[in-house]
Structures are given as structure tokens and as C-alpha cells.
CSV table of C-alpha atoms and ligand atoms in Angstrom, one decimal:
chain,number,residue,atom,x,y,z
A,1,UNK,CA,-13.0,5.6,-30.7
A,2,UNK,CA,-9.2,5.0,-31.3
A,3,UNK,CA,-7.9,1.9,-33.1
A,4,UNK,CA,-4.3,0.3,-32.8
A,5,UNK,CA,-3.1,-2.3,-35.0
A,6,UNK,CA,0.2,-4.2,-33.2
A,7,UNK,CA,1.7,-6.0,-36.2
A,8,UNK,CA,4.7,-8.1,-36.7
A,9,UNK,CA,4.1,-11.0,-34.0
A,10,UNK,CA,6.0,-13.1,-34.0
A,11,UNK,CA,4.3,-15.8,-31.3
A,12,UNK,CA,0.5,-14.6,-30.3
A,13,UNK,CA,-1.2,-16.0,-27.6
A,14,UNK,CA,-4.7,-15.5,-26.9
A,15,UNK,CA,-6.4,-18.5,-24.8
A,16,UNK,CA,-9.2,-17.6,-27.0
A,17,UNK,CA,-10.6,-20.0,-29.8
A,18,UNK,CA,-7.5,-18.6,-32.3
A,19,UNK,CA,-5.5,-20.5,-29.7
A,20,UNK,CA,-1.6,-19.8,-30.3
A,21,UNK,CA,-1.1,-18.0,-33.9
A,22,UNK,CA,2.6,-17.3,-35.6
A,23,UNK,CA,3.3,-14.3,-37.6
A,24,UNK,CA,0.0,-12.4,-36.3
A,25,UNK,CA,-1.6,-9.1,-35.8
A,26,UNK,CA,-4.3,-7.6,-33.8
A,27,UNK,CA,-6.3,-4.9,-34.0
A,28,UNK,CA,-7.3,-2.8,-30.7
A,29,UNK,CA,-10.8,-1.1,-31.3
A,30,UNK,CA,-11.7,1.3,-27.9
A,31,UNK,CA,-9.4,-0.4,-25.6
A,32,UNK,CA,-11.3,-4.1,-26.6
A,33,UNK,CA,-9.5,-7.1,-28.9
A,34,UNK,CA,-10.9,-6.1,-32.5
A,35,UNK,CA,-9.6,-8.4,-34.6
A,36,UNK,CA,-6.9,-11.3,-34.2
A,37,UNK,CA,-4.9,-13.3,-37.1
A,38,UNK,CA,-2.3,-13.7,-39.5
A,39,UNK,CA,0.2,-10.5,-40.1
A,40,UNK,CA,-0.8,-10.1,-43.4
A,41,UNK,CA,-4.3,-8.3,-42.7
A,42,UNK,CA,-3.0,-4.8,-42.2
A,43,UNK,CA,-6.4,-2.7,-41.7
A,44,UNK,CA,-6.3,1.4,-41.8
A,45,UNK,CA,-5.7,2.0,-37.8
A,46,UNK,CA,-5.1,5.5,-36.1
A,47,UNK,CA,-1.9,4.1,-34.5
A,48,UNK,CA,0.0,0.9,-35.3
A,49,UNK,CA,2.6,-0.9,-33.1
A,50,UNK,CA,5.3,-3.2,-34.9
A,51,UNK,CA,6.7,-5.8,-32.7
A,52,UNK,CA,9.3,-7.0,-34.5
A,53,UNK,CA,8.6,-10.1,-34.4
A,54,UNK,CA,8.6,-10.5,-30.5
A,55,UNK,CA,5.6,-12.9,-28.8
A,56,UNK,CA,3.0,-10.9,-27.2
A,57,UNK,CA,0.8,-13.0,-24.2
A,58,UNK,CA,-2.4,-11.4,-22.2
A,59,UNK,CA,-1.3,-9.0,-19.2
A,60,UNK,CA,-0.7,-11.2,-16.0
A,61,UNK,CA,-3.2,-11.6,-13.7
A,62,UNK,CA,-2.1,-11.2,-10.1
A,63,UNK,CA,-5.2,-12.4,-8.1
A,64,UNK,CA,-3.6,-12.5,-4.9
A,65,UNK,CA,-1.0,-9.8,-3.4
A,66,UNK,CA,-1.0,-7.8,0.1
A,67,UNK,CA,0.2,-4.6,-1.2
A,68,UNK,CA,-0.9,-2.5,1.9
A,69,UNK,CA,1.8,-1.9,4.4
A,70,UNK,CA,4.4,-0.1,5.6
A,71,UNK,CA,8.2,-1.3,7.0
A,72,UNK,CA,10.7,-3.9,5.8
A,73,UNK,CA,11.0,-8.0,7.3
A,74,UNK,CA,14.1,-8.3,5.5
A,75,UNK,CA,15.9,-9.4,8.5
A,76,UNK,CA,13.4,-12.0,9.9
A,77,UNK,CA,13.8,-13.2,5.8
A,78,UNK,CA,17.8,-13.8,6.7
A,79,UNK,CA,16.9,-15.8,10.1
A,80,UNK,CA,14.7,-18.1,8.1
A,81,UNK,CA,17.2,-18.6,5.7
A,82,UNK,CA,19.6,-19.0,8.5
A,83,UNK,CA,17.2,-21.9,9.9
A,84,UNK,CA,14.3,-20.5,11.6
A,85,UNK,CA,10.9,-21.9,10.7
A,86,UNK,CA,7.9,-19.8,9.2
A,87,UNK,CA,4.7,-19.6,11.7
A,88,UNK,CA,3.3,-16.6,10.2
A,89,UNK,CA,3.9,-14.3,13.5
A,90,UNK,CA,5.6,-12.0,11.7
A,91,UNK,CA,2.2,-10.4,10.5
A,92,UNK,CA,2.0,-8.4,13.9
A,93,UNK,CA,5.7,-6.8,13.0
A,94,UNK,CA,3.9,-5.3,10.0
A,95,UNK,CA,0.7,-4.4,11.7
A,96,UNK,CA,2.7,-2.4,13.9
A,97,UNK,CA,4.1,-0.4,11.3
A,98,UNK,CA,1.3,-0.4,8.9
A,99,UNK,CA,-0.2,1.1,11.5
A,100,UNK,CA,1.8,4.1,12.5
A,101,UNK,CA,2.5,4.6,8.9
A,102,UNK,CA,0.9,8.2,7.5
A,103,UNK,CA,-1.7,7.7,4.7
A,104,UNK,CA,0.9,9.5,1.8
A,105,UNK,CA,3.8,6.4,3.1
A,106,UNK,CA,0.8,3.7,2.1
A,107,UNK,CA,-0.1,5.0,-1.0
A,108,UNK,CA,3.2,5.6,-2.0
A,109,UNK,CA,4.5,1.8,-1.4
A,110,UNK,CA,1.4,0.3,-3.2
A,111,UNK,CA,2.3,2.9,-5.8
A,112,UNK,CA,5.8,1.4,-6.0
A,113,UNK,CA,4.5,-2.3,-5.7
A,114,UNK,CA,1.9,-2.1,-8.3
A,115,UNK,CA,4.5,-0.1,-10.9
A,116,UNK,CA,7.0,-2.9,-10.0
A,117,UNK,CA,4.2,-5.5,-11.4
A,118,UNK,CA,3.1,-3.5,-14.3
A,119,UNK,CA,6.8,-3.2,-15.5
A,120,UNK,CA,6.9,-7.3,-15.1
A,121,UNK,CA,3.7,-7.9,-17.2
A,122,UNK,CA,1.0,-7.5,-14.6
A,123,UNK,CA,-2.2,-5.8,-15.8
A,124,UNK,CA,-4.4,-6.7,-13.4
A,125,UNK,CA,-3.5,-7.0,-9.5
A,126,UNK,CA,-5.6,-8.0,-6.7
A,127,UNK,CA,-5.1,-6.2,-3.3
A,128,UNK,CA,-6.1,-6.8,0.0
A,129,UNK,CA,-6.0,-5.3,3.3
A,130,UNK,CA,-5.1,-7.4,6.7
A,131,UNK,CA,-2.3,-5.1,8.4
A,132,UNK,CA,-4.2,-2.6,9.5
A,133,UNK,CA,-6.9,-5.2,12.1
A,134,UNK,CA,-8.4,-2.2,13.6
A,135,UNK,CA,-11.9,-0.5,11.9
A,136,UNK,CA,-10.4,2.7,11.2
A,137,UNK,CA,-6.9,0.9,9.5
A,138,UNK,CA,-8.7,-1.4,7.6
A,139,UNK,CA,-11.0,1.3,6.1
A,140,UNK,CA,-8.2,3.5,5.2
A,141,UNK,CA,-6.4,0.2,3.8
A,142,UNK,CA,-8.9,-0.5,1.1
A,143,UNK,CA,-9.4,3.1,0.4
A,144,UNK,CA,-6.0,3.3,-0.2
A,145,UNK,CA,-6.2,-0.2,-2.7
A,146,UNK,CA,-9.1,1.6,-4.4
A,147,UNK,CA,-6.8,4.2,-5.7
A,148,UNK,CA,-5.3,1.5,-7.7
A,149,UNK,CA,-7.2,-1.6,-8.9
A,150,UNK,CA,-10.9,-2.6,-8.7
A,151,UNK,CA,-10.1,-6.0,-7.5
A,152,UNK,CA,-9.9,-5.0,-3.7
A,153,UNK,CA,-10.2,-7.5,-0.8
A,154,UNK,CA,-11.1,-7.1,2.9
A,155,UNK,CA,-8.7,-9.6,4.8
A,156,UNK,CA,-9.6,-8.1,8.5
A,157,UNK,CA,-9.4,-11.8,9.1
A,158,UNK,CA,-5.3,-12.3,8.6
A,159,UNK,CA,-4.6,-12.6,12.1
A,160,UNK,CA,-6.3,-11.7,15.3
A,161,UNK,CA,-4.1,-8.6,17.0
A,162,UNK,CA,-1.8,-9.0,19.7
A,163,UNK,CA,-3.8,-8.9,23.4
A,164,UNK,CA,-7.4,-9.6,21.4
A,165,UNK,CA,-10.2,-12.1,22.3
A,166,UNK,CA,-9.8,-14.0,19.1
A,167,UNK,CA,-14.0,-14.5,19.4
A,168,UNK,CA,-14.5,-10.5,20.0
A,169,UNK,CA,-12.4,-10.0,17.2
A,170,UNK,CA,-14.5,-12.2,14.9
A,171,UNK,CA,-17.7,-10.4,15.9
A,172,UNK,CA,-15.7,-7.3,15.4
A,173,UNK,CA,-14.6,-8.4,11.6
A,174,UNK,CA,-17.9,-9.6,11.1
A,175,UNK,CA,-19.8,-6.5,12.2
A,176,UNK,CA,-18.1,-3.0,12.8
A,177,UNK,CA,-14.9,-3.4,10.5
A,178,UNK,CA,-17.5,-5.2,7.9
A,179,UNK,CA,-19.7,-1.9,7.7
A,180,UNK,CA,-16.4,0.1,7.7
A,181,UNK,CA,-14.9,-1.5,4.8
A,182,UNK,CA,-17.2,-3.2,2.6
A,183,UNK,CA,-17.8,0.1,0.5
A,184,UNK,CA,-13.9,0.0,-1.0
A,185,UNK,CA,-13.9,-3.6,-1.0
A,186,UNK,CA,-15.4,-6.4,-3.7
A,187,UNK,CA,-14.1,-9.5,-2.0
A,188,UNK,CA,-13.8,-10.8,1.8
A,189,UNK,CA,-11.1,-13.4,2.7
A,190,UNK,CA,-9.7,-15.4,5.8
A,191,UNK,CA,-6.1,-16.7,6.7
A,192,UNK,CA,-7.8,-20.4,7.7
A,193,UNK,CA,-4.9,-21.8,9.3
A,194,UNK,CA,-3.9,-23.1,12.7
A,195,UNK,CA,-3.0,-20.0,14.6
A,196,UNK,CA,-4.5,-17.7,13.0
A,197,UNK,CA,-8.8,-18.4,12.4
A,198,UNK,CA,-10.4,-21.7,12.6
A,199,UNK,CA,-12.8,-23.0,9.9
A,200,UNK,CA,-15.7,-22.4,11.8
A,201,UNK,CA,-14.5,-18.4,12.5
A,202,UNK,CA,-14.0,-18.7,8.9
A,203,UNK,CA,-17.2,-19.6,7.6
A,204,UNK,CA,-18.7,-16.8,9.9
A,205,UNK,CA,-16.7,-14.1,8.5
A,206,UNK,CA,-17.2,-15.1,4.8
A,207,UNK,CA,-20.9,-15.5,5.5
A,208,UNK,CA,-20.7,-11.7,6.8
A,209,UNK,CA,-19.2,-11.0,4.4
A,210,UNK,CA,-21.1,-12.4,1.6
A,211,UNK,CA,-24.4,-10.7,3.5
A,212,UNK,CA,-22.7,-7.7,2.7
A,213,UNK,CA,-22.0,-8.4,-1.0
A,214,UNK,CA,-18.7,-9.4,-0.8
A,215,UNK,CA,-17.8,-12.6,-3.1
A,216,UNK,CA,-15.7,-15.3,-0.5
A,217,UNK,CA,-11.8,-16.0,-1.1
A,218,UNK,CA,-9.9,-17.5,1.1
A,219,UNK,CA,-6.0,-18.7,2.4
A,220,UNK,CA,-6.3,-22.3,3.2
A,221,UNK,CA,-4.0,-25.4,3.6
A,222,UNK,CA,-0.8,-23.3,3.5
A,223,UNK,CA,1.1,-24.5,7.1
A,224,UNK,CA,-0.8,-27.8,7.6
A,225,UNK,CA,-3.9,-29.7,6.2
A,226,UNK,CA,-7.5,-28.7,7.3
A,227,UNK,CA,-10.8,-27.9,6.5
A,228,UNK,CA,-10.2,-24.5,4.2
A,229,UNK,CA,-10.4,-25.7,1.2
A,230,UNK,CA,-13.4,-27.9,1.4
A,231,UNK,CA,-14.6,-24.3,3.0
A,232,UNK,CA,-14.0,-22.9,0.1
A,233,UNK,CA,-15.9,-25.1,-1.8
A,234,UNK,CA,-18.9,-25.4,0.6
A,235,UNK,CA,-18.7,-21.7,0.2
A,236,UNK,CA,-18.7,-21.5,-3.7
A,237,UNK,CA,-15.7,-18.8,-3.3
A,238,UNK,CA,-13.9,-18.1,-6.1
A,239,UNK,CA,-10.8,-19.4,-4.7
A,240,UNK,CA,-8.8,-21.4,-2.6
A,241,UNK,CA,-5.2,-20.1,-1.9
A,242,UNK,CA,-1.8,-21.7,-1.0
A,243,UNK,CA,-3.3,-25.1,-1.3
A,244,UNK,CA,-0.3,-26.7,-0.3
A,245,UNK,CA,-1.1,-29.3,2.4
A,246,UNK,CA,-4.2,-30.8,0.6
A,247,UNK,CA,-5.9,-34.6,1.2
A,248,UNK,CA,-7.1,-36.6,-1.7
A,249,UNK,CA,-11.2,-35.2,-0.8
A,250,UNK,CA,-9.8,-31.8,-0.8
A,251,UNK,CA,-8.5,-32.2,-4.4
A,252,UNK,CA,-11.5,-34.3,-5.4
A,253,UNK,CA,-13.6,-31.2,-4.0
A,254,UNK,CA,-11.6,-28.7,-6.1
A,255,UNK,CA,-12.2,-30.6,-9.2
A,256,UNK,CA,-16.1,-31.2,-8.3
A,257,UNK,CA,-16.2,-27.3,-7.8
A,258,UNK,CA,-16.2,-23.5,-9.3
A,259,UNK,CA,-13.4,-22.6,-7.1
A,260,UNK,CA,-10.0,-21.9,-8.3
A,261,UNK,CA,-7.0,-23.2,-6.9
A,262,UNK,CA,-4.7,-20.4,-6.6
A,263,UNK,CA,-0.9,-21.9,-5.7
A,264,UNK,CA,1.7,-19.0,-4.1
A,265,UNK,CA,4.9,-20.6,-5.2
A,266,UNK,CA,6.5,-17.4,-4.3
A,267,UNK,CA,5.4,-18.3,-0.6
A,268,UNK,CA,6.8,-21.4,-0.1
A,269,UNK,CA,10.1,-20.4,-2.4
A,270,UNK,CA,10.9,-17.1,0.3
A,271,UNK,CA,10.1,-19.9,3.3
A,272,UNK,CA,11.7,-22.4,2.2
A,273,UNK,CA,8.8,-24.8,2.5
A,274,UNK,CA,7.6,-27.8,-0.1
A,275,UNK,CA,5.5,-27.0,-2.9
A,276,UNK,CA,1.9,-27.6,-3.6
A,277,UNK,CA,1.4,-30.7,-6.1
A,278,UNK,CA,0.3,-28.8,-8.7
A,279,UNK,CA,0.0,-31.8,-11.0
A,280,UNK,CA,-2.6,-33.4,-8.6
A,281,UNK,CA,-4.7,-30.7,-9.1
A,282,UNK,CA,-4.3,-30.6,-12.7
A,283,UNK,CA,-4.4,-34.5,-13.3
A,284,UNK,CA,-7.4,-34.1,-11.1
A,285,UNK,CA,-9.1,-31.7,-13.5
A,286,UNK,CA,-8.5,-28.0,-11.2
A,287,UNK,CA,-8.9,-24.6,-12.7
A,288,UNK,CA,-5.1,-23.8,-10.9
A,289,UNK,CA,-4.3,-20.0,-11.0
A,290,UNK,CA,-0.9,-18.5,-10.2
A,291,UNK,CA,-0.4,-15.3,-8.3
A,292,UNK,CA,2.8,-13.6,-6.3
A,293,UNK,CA,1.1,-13.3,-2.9
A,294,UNK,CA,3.4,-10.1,-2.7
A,295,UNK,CA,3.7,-9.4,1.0
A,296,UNK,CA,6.5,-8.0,3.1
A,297,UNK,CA,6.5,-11.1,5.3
A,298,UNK,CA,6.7,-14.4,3.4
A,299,UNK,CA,6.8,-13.5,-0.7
A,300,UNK,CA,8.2,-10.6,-1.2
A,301,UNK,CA,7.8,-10.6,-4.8
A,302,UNK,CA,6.0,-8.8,-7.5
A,303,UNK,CA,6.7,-10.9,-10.3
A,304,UNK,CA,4.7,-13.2,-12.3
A,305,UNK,CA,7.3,-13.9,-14.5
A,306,UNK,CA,9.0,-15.6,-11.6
A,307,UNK,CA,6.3,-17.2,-10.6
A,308,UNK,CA,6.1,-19.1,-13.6
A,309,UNK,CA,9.2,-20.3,-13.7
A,310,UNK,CA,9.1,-22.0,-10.4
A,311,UNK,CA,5.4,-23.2,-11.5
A,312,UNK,CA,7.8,-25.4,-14.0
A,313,UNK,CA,10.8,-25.8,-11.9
A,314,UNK,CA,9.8,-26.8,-9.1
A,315,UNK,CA,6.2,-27.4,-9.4
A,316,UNK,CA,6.3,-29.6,-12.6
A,317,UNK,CA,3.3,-27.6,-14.8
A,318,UNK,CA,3.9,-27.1,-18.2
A,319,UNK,CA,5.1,-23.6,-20.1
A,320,UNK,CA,1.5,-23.6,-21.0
A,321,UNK,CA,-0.5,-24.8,-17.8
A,322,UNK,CA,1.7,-22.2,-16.2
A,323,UNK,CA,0.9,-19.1,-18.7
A,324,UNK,CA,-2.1,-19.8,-18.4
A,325,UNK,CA,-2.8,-19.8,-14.5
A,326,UNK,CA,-0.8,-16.4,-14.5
A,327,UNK,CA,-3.6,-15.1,-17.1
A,328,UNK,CA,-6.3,-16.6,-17.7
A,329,UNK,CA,-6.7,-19.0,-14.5
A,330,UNK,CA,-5.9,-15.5,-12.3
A,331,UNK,CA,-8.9,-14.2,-14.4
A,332,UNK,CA,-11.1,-17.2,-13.3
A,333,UNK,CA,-9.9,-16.5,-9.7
A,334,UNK,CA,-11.6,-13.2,-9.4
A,335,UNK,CA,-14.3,-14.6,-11.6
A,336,UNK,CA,-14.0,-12.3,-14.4
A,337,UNK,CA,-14.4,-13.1,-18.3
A,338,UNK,CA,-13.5,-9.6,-20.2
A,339,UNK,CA,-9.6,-10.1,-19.3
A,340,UNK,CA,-6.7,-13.3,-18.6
A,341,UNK,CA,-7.3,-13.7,-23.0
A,342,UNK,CA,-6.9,-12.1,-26.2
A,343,UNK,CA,-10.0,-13.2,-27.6
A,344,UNK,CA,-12.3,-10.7,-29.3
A,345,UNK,CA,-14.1,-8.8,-27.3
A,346,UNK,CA,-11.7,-8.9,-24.2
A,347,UNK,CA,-9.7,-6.0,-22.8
A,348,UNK,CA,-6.9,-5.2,-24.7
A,349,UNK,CA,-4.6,-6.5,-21.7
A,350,UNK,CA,-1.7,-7.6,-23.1
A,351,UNK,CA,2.6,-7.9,-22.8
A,352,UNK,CA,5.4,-7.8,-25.4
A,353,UNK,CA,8.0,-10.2,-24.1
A,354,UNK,CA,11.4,-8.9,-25.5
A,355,UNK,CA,11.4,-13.0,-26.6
A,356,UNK,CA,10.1,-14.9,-29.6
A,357,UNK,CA,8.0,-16.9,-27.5
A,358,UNK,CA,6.4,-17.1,-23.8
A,359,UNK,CA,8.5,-20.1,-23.5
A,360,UNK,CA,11.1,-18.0,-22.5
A,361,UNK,CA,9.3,-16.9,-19.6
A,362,UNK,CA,10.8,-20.3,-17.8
A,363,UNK,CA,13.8,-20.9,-20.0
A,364,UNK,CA,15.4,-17.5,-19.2
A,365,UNK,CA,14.5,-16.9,-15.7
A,366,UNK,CA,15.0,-13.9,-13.7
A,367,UNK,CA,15.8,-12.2,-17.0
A,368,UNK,CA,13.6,-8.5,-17.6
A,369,UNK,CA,11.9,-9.6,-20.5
A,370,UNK,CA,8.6,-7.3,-20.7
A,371,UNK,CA,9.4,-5.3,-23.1
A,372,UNK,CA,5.5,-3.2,-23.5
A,373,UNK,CA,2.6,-3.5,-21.6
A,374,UNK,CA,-0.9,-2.2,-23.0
A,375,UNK,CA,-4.2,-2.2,-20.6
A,376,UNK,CA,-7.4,-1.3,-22.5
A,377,UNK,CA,-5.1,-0.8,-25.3
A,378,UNK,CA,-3.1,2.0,-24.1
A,379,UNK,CA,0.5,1.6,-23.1
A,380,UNK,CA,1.7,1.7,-19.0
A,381,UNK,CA,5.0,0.3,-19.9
A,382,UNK,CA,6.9,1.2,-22.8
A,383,UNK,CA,10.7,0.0,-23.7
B,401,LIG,ZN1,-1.7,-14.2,1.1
């Protein structure tokens, strides 16, 4: 057992019943939350951290990313920007190359990705496959995302390959890649979306996959409205993702539900697109996550911290409904209690923002403010 006391903090966030305490400590105990309150209680500690007066928040949780993959879209970015539309073909650029890429080239850009995140905040980061779309690529996929986070997803279902039956390549998903991959993964999800696999190909595969023991997520309602969401919720998956074209009974199933909302604004920032209503689905009474969606193709972003401050630019949440679906509501989204919070008990996940308060987070945008980041109490980022 090894104890840490981080002193001096200035702004202390936990989403815990302490709520939001000035001037506070904490005290890690074997990589768990200890002990939380004022800055006064200074306990004997092996190691102690002094903050100087900076705000410390719980690690981000990234609960959606496609880290996976191999060669650059960079240039179909600049003719979007130029005035091309987004359809989401661009998926079969990077399958090519995903697939042609050497084992040592995948691990080392999810290496790359996933220190990118950790250096913006992120202590927890979700990763799925869906480039590879052949057994053997999707196996090594996940393999690969085990290497790096426990939170690994099984996305066979992102877009049926170029000169495939889209119904053989269901009852492939469903069947061979399933047994191939469901060993490195813990979640199954679909890209439910006009062109890519229809609600009722989606239901199949997330019923496979939950036979399988694979808890359902899924992309829904990004390009145009449909029947994901209420999918989703029919379903009981712990999340709905994109959300962004979404009828009055799709928010009205949310709130009814246990499935998160989890809105991309990344996505619809790198394709110039409109914005999910986020404050439907909060007026409405939605657990709303936020997450990067990191993918080569359509959000090519790591950052939570930016995510949050288009959450308040441009999707009008609060500072605080925003924090809070980058921690705590990204926890929710993979259905997990021990982390997302600095209550005691939970994982000593947790960020120094180089700031005297999370606020900042928005205010200052694009500014490196992570200044440490501890997971289970020890540091992955230091100044
Ligand atoms: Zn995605």
C-alpha cells in the first residue's frame, strides 16, 4: 500500500457527495480516493503532491474513439472544407490501408493516439475496431486495443466492404468475425445509418453480439433521423452515439431509458454539419456523455478538452453539464461506477488543470492546460 496526499487545491471537483470543494486535499490510498476535503487535514502520506493552488477534475472519459488504423484523410478533410459533403465513404480509404498496415505500424499509432489523450486529461479511452472488416483484421484490431485499455469494442459492423453482399456480411459479423473477436472485445457496436446497416441488420448484430457477452453500443442518428436510437433503447445498450438527427419519441425514449446519449461534437465540428440539441436532451432529463470520436475520417481529434468547449459554444451545455459528460457521463456510457468521480472509493483518476478552475476548460480554448495526470494514483503525465 502506497498513499499520496495532493494538497494545495485550489478548485476540487469530485461529482461525488463533497460536490465542488475550495482549498481541498485528497488523499490517495492503493491507487483508490482515500479521503476528500478541506486543505487543512494534512495526514502522514508516503508521497504528497502540492498543487499550488491549481483545480484538479476526474481524468476524462473518452467512451467513444476509433483509434485502430493506419494512413492519413487529411486531404479528403480539405475538399470538405472546400465544399464537399460528408457521406461516410471515406471509411473504405482507411480500410484499405488499415489493412495493409504491419501489426508494429497499428500499435504504434494507437500508441501515439492514446498518449496524445492522456497528455490532454484522458484516463480512460474507449477503442474500437471497424477498419479492418475481414475476420482476421478485426481480430488483430482488438488485440491490438487490448494492449491499451480494457474498454475495447467490436465495430465489424462500420461499413459493409467494397464488392460485399451487405446480408453475407452480416451473417459473417454475426458469426465467424464474432467468434474471432469477442475474446479481446467487451462491447459490440453498429454504424446504424443509411448507407451503411439498417436497423434491422443492426438489431441482428447486437443480439449476436450480446449472445456472445458483448454489452450493445451503437452509432445512431448521425447523417439523418431513424430508428437507432430507439434501437438503442429497445436494446438496453449503454449508449446511443452522434444523436444528432433525433424526433421528439427518440428524446422521450432516451429520457425513459438506461442508455446514454453520447454527442460527438468533434464530428460534426471536422464536417462541418449542425449540432445535436444537446439541451433537448438535457431539458428532457438524458444522461448526455461527451466523447472525441477520434477517427482519421470525420474527427480527427483526441481531445476532450476541446470537446468541451464546443459542448458550450456551440452546443449551449453548461461548464458543468459539459465536465460532467466528459467524466462522469463517459463513465455511465461504458456503464462503469469505480471511475468519471472523485468520490471515495473511486480510482484515483484524476487531472491538474494548469487553471484555478475547470471553467477554464471553455473560457481558454485550445489552450494546453493539463498540467498532471494520475490513473490509479500514479502519474502518466507529469509537467
Ligand atoms: Zn464513431
Amino acid at each position: 500500500m502506497t498513499s499520496l496526499l495532493i494538497t494545495n487545491i485550489g478548485e476540487l471537483t469530485t461529482h461525488g457527495p463533497q460536490g465542488t470543494v475550495q482549498h481541498a486535499s485528497l488523499v490517495v490510498d492503493d491507487g483508490r480516493v482515500a479521503w476528500v476535503g478541506g486543505a487543512s487535514y494534512q495526514p502522514a502520506t508516503d508521497a504528497r503532491l502540492d498543487v499550488e493552488g491549481r483545480a484538479v477534475i476526474p481524468g476524462f472519459v473518452d467512451s467513444h474513439a476509433h483509434l485502430v488504423f493506419a494512413g492519413s484523410r487529411a486531404v479528403e478533410f480539405a475538399a470538405r472544407m472546400a465544399g464537399e459533403p460528408y457521406t461516410g465513404g471515406g471509411i473504405r480509404t482507411t480500410v484499405t490501408a488499415t489493412r495493409a498496415a504491419s501489426d508494429e505500424t497499428l500499435r504504434t499509432n494507437v500508441a501515439r493516439l492514446v498518449a496524445e489523450a492522456n497528455r490532454q486529461g484522458t484516463t480512460t479511452i474507449e477503442i474500437k475496431s471497424g477498419y479492418g472488416l475481414t475476420v482476421a483484421d478485426e481480430a488483430r484490431s482488438l488485440r491490438i486495443a487490448t494492449e491499451f485499455t480494457g474498454e475495447t469494442t467490436f465495430l465489424g459492423a462500420h461499413v459493409v466492404p467494397a464488392g460485399t453482399d451487405p446480408d453475407d456480411y452480416v451473417r459473417l459479423v454475426c458469426g465467424e468475425m464474432l467468434d474471432a473477436t469477442r475474446q479481446y472485445a467487451r462491447w459490440v457496436d453498429v454504424f446504424c445509418e443509411r448507407g451503411a446497416f439498417d436497423v434491422d441488420q443492426a438489431r441482428e448484430i447486437l443480439n449476436a453480439g450480446a449472445g456472445a457477452g458483448l454489452g450493445a453500443r451503437i452509432h445512431a442518428n448521425q447523417l439523418t433521423e431513424g430508428d437507432g436510437v430507439r434501437l438503442a433503447v429497445e436494446l438496453d445498450a449503454a449508449s446511443a452515439d452522434h444523436c444528432t438527427h433525433l424526433s421528439g419519441a427518440d428524446v422521450k425514449a432516451l429520457a425513459d431509458s438506461r442508455t446514454v446519449a453520447t454527442l460527438l461534437p468533434g464530428a460534426e465540428f471536422s464536417t462541418r454539419s449542425p449540432y445535436p440539441d444537446a439541451r433537448a436532451l438535457l431539458d428532457a432529463g438524458v444522461t448526455v456523455a461527451l466523447a472525441t470520436d477520434c477517427n482519421p475520417g470525420s474527427s480527427y481529434t483526441t481531445s476532450m478538452p476541446f470537446c468541451i468547449a464546443l459542448a458550450v459554444r456551440e452546443m449551449r451545455m453548461t461548464p458543468v453539464e459539459a465536465l460532467w459528460g466528459a467524466t462522469a457521463g463517459g463513465a455511465r456510457a461504458l456503464r462503469r461506477n469505480d471511475i468519471g468521480h472523485l468520490s471515495v472509493g473511486a480510482r484515483a483518476d484524476l487531472t491538474v488543470l494548469d487553471a484555478p478552475s475547470f471553467l477554464h476548460l471553455a473560457y481558454r480554448p485550445g489552450v494546453p492546460l493539463v498540467h498532471t495526470v494520475l490513473r490509479n494514483g500514479e502519474p502518466i503525465c507529469t509537467p
